mmCIF file of C-alpha atoms in Angstrom:
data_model
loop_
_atom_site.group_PDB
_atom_site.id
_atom_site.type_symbol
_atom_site.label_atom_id
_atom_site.label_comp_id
_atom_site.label_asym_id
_atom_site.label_seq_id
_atom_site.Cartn_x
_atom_site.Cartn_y
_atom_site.Cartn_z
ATOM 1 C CA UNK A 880 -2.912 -18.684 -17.899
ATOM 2 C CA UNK A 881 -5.897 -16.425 -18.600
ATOM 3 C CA UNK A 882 -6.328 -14.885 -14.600
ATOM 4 C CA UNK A 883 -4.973 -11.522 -14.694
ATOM 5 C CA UNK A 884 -1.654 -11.738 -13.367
ATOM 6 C CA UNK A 885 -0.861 -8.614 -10.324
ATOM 7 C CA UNK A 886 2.034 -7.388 -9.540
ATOM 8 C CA UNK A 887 2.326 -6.677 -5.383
ATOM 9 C CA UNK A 888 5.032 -3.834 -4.966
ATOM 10 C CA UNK A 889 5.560 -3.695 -0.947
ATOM 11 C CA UNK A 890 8.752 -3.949 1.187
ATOM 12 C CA UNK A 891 6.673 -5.476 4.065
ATOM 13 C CA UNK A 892 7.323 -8.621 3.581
ATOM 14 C CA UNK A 893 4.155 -10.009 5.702
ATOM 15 C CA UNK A 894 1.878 -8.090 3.326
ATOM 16 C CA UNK A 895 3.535 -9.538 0.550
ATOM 17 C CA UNK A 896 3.219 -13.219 1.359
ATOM 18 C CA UNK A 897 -0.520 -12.363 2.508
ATOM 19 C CA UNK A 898 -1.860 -10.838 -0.244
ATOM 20 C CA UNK A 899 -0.529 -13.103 -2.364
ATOM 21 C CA UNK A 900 -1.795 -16.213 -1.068
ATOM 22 C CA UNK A 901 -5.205 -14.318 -0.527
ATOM 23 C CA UNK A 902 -4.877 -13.106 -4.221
ATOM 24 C CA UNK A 903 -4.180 -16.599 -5.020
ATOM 25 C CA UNK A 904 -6.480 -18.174 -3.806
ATOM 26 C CA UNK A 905 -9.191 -16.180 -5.584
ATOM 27 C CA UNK A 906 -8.039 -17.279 -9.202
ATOM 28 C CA UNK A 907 -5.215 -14.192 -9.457
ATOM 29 C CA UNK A 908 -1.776 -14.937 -10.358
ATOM 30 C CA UNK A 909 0.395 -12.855 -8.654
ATOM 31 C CA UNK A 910 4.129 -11.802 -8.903
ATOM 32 C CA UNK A 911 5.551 -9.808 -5.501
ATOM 33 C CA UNK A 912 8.267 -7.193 -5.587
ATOM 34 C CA UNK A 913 10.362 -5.121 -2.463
ATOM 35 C CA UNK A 914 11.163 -2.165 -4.117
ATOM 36 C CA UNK A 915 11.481 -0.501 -7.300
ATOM 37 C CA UNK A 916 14.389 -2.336 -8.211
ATOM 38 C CA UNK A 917 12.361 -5.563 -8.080
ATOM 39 C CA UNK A 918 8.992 -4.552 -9.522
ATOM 40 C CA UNK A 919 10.785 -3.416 -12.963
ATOM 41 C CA UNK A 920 12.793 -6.708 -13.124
ATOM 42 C CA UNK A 921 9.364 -8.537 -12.640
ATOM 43 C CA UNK A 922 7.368 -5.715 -15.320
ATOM 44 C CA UNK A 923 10.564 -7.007 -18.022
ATOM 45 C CA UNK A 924 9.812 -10.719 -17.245
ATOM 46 C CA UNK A 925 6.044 -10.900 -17.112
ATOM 47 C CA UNK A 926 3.248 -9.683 -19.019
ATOM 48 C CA UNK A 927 1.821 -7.898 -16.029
ATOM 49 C CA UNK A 928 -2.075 -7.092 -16.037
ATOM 50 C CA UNK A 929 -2.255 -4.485 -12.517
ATOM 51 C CA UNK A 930 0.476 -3.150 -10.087
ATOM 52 C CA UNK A 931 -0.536 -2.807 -6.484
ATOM 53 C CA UNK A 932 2.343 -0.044 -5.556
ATOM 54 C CA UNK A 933 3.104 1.134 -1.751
ATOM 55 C CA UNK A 934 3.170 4.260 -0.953
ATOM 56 C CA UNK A 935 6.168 4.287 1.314
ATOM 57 C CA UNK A 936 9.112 1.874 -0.303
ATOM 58 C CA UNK A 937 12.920 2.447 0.254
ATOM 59 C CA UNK A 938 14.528 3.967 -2.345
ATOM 60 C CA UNK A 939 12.124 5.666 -5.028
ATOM 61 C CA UNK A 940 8.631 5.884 -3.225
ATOM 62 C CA UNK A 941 5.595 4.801 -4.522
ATOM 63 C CA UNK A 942 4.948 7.866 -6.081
ATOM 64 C CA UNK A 943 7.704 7.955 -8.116
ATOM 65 C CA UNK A 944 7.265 5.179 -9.620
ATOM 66 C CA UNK A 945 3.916 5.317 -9.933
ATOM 67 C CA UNK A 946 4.669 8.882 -12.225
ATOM 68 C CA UNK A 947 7.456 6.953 -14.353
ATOM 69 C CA UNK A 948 4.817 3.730 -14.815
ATOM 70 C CA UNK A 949 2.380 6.223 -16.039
ATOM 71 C CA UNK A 950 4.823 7.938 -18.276
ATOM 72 C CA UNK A 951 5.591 4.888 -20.222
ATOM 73 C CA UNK A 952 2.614 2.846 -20.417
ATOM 74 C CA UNK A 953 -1.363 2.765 -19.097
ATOM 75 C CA UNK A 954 -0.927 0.196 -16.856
ATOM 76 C CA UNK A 955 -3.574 0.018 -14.061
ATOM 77 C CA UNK A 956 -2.169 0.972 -10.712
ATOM 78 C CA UNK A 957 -4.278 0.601 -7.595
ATOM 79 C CA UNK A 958 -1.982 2.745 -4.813
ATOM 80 C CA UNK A 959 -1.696 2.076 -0.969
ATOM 81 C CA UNK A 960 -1.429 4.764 1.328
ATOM 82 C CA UNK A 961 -0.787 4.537 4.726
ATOM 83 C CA UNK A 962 -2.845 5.650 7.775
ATOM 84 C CA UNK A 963 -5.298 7.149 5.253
ATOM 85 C CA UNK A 964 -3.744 10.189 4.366
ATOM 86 C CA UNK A 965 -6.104 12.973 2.098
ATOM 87 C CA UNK A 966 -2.883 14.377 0.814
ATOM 88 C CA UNK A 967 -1.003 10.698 -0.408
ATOM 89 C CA UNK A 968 -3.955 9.831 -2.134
ATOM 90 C CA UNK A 969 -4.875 12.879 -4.132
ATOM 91 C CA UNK A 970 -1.316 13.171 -4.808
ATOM 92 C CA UNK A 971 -0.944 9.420 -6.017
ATOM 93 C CA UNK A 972 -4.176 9.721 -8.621
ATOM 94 C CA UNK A 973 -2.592 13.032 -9.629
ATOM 95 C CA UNK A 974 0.448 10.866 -10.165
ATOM 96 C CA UNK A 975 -1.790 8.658 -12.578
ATOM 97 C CA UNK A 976 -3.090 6.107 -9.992
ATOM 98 C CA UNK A 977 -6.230 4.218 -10.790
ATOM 99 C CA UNK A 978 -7.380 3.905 -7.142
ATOM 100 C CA UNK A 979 -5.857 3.871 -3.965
ATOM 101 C CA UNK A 980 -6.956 1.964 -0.928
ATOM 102 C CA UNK A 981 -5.404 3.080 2.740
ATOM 103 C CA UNK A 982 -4.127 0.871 5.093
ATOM 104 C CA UNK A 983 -4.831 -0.923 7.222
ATOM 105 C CA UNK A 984 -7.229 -2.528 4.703
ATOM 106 C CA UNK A 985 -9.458 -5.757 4.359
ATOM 107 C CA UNK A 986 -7.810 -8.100 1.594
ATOM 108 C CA UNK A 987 -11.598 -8.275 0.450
ATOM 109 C CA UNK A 988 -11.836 -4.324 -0.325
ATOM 110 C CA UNK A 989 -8.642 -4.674 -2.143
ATOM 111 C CA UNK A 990 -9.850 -7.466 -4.585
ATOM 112 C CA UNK A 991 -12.836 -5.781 -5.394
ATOM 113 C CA UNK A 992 -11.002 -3.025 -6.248
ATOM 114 C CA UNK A 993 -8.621 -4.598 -8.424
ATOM 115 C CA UNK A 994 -11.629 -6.243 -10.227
ATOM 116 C CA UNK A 995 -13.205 -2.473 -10.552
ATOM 117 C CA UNK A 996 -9.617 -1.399 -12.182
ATOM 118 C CA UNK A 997 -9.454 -4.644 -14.673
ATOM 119 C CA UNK A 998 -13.152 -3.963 -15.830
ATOM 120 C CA UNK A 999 -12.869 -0.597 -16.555
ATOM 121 C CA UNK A 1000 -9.823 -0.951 -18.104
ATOM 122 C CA UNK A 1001 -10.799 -4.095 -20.661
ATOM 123 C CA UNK A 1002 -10.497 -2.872 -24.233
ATOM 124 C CA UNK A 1003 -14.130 -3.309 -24.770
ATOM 125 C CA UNK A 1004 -16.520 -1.872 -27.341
ATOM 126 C CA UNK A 1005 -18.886 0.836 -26.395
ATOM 127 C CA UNK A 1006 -22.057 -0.593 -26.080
ATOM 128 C CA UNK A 1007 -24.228 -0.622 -29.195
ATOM 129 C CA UNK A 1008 -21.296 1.634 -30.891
ATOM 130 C CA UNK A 1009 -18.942 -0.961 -32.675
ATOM 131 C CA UNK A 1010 -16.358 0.960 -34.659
ATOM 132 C CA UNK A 1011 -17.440 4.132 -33.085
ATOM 133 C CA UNK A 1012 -14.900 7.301 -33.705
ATOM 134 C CA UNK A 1013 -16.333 10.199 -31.370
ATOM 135 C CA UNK A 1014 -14.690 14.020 -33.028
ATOM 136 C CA UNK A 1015 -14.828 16.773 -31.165
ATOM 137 C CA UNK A 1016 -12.516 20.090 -31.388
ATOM 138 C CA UNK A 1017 -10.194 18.445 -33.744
ATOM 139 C CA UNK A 1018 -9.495 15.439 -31.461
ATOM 140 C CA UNK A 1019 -10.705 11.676 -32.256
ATOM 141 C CA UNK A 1020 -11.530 9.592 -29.597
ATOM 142 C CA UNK A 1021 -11.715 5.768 -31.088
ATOM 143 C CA UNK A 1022 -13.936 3.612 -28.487
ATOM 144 C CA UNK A 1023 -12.889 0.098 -29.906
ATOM 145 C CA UNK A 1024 -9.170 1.124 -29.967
ATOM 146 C CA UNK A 1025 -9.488 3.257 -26.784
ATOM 147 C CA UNK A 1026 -7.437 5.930 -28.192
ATOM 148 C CA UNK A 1027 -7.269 9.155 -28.158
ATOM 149 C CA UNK A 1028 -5.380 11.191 -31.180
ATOM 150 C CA UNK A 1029 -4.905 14.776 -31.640
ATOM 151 C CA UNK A 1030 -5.387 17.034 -35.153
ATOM 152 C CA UNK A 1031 -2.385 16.306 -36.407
ATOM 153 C CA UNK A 1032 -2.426 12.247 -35.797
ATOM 154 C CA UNK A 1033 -0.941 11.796 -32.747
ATOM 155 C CA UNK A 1034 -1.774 9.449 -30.113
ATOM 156 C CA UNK A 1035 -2.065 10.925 -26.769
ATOM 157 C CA UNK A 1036 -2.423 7.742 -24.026
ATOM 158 C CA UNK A 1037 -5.394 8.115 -21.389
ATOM 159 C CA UNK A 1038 -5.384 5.855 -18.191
ATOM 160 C CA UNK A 1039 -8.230 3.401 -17.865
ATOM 161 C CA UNK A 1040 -9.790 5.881 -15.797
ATOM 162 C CA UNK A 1041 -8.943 9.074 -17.899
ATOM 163 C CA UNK A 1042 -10.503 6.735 -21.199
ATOM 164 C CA UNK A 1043 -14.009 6.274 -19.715
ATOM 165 C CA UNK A 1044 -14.345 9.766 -18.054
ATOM 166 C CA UNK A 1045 -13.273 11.491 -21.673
ATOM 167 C CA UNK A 1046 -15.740 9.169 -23.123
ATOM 168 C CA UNK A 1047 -18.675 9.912 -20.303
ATOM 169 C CA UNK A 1048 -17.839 13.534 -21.188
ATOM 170 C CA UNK A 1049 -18.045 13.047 -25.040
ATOM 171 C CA UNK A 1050 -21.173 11.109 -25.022
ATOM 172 C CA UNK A 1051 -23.003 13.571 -23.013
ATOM 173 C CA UNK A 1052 -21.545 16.781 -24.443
ATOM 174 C CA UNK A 1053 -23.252 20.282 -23.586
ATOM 175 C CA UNK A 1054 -24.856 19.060 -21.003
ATOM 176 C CA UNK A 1055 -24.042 19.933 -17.021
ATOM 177 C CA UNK A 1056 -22.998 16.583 -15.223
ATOM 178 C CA UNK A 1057 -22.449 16.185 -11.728
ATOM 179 C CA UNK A 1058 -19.820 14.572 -9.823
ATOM 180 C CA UNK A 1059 -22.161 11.406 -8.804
ATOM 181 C CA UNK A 1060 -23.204 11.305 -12.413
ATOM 182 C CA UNK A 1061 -19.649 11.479 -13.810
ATOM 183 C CA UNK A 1062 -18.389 8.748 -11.116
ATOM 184 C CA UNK A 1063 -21.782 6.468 -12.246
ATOM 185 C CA UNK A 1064 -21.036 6.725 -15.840
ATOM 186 C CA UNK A 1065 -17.108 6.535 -15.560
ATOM 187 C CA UNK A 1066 -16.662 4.166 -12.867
ATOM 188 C CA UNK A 1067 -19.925 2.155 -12.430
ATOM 189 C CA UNK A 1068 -20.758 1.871 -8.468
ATOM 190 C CA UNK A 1069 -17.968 1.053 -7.159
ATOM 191 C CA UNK A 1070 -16.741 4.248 -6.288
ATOM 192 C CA UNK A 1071 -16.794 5.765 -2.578
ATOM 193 C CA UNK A 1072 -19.196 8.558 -1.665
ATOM 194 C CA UNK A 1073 -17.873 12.231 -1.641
ATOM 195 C CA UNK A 1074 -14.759 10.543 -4.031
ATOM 196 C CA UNK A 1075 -12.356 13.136 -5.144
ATOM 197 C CA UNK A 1076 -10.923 11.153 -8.114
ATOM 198 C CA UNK A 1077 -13.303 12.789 -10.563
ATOM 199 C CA UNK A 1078 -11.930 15.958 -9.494
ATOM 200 C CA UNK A 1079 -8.300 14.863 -10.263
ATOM 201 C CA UNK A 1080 -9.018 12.871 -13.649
ATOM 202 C CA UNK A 1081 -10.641 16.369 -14.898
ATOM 203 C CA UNK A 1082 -7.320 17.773 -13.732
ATOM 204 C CA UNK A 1083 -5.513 15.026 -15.448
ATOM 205 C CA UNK A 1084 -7.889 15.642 -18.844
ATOM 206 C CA UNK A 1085 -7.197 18.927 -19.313
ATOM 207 C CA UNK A 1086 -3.351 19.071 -19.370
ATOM 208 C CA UNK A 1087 -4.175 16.589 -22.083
ATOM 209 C CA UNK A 1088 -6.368 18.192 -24.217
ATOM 210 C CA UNK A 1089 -6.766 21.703 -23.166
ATOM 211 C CA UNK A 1090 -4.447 23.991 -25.097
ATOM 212 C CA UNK A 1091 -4.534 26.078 -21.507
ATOM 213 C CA UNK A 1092 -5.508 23.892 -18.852
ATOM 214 C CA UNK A 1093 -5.656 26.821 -16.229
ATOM 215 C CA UNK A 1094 -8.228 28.419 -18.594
ATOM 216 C CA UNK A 1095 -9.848 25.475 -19.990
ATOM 217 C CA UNK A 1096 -12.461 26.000 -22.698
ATOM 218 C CA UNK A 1097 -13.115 22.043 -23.515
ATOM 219 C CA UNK A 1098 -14.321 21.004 -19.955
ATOM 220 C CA UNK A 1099 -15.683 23.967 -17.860
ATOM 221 C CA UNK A 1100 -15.962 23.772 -14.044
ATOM 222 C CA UNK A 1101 -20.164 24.581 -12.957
ATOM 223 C CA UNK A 1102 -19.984 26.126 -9.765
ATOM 224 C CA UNK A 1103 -22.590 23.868 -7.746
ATOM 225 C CA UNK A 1104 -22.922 22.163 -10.613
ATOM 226 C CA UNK A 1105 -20.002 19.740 -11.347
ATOM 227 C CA UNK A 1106 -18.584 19.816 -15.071
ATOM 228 C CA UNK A 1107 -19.705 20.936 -18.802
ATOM 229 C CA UNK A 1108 -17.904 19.197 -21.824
ATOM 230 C CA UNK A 1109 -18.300 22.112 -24.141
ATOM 231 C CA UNK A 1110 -17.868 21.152 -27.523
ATOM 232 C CA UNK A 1111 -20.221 19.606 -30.390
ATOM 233 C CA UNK A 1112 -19.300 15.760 -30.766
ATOM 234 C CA UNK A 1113 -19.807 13.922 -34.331
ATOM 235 C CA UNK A 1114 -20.072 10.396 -34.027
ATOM 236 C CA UNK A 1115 -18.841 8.613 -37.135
ATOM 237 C CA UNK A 1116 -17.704 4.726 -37.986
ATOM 238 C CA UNK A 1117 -14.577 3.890 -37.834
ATOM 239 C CA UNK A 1118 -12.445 3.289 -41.297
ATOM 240 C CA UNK A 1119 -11.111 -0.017 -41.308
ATOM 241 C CA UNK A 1120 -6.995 -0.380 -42.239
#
């Protein structure tokens, strides 16, 4: 009962029975749902680790649901877009996707890219910074906890994705990093070249933290360059309850 358990959100019902016995079969557990309907009577029965969400399902699309997942928790959400589309799959990390993976795909790709998602989003420690609180313009970003509170104490929830970015950004602050930088220290090397999902979890960032994120001042855009995370950072332990 310790395999991450994935929940496959697709009306076809061909890919449904597929990836699950391919899932299966590589030590997943795996729940399949039609619409969105189905997927939150299975996310109110199961203790759901990832969502693998359609793009295109009758009723509320893939998007939606994707927006109203993201609204009321940070679990993973790998999307699948159809024919490839540029457009679907900015719009679906905009939307608070994870990843997204067009089809037609290889059930291969899509396993390795629900192991990416589950890694980056374990609740680990920073490495050699146990109890690490990382301050920086009046927010606290707790590493152990993975949380990220504002001034006055409130919790503001980051995506798996949106955690390690803001924490690739705070431990290299004042410095210039680019794109294939942020995606090595964010996402490891699992990410495709020329990928456009650093772009869009910036984007995502500073609504979140930027008192004007059309004029941000926290994470400044480097023409040529990539992105600067402006402020000082203090590093301090964390205070145990």
């Amino acid at each position: 009962m310790d395999a991450p358990h994935i929940l496959v959100v697709d009306d076809d019902r061909e890919i449904r029975d597929l990836l699950a016995r391919f899932l299966k079969g590589h030590g997943l557990r795996v729940t399949t749902a039609a619409d969105g309907r189905d997927m939150r009577k299975a996310l109110a029965e199961w203790r759901i680790d990832l969502v693998v969400l359609d793009l295109m399902l009758p009723g509320e699309d893939g998007l939606t649901l994707c927006r109203r997942l993201r609204a009321d928790s940070d679990l993973p959400v790998i999307m699948l877009t159809a024919m490839g589309e540029e457009t679907d799959r900015i719009v679906g990390l905009e939307m608070g996707a994870d990843d997204y993976l067009p089809k037609p795909f290889n059930p291969r790709e899509l396993l390795a890219r629900i192991k990416a998602v589950l890694r980056r989003a374990e609740p680990a420690p920073a490495a050699g910074a146990p109890g690490q609180v990382l301050r920086f313009a009046g927010w606290e970003l707790d590493m152990d906890l993975r949380e990220l509170r504002s001034a006055d104490g409130v919790m503001v929830p980051l995506s798996g994705g949106e955690f390690e970015l803001l924490s690739a950004f705070a431990s290299h602050p004042q410095r210039v990093l680019s794109r294939d930088q942020l995606l090595d220290l964010a996402r490891g090397r699992e990410a495709q070249p020329f990928d456009r999902s650093i772009d869009v979890q910036v984007s995502r960032l500073r609504r979140k933290i930027e008192s004007d994120p059309k004029e941000p001042t926290l994470i400044k855009t480097i023409r040529n360059g990539g992105y600067l995370f402006t402020p000082h950072v203090e590093r301090r332990g964390r205070a145990e309850p």
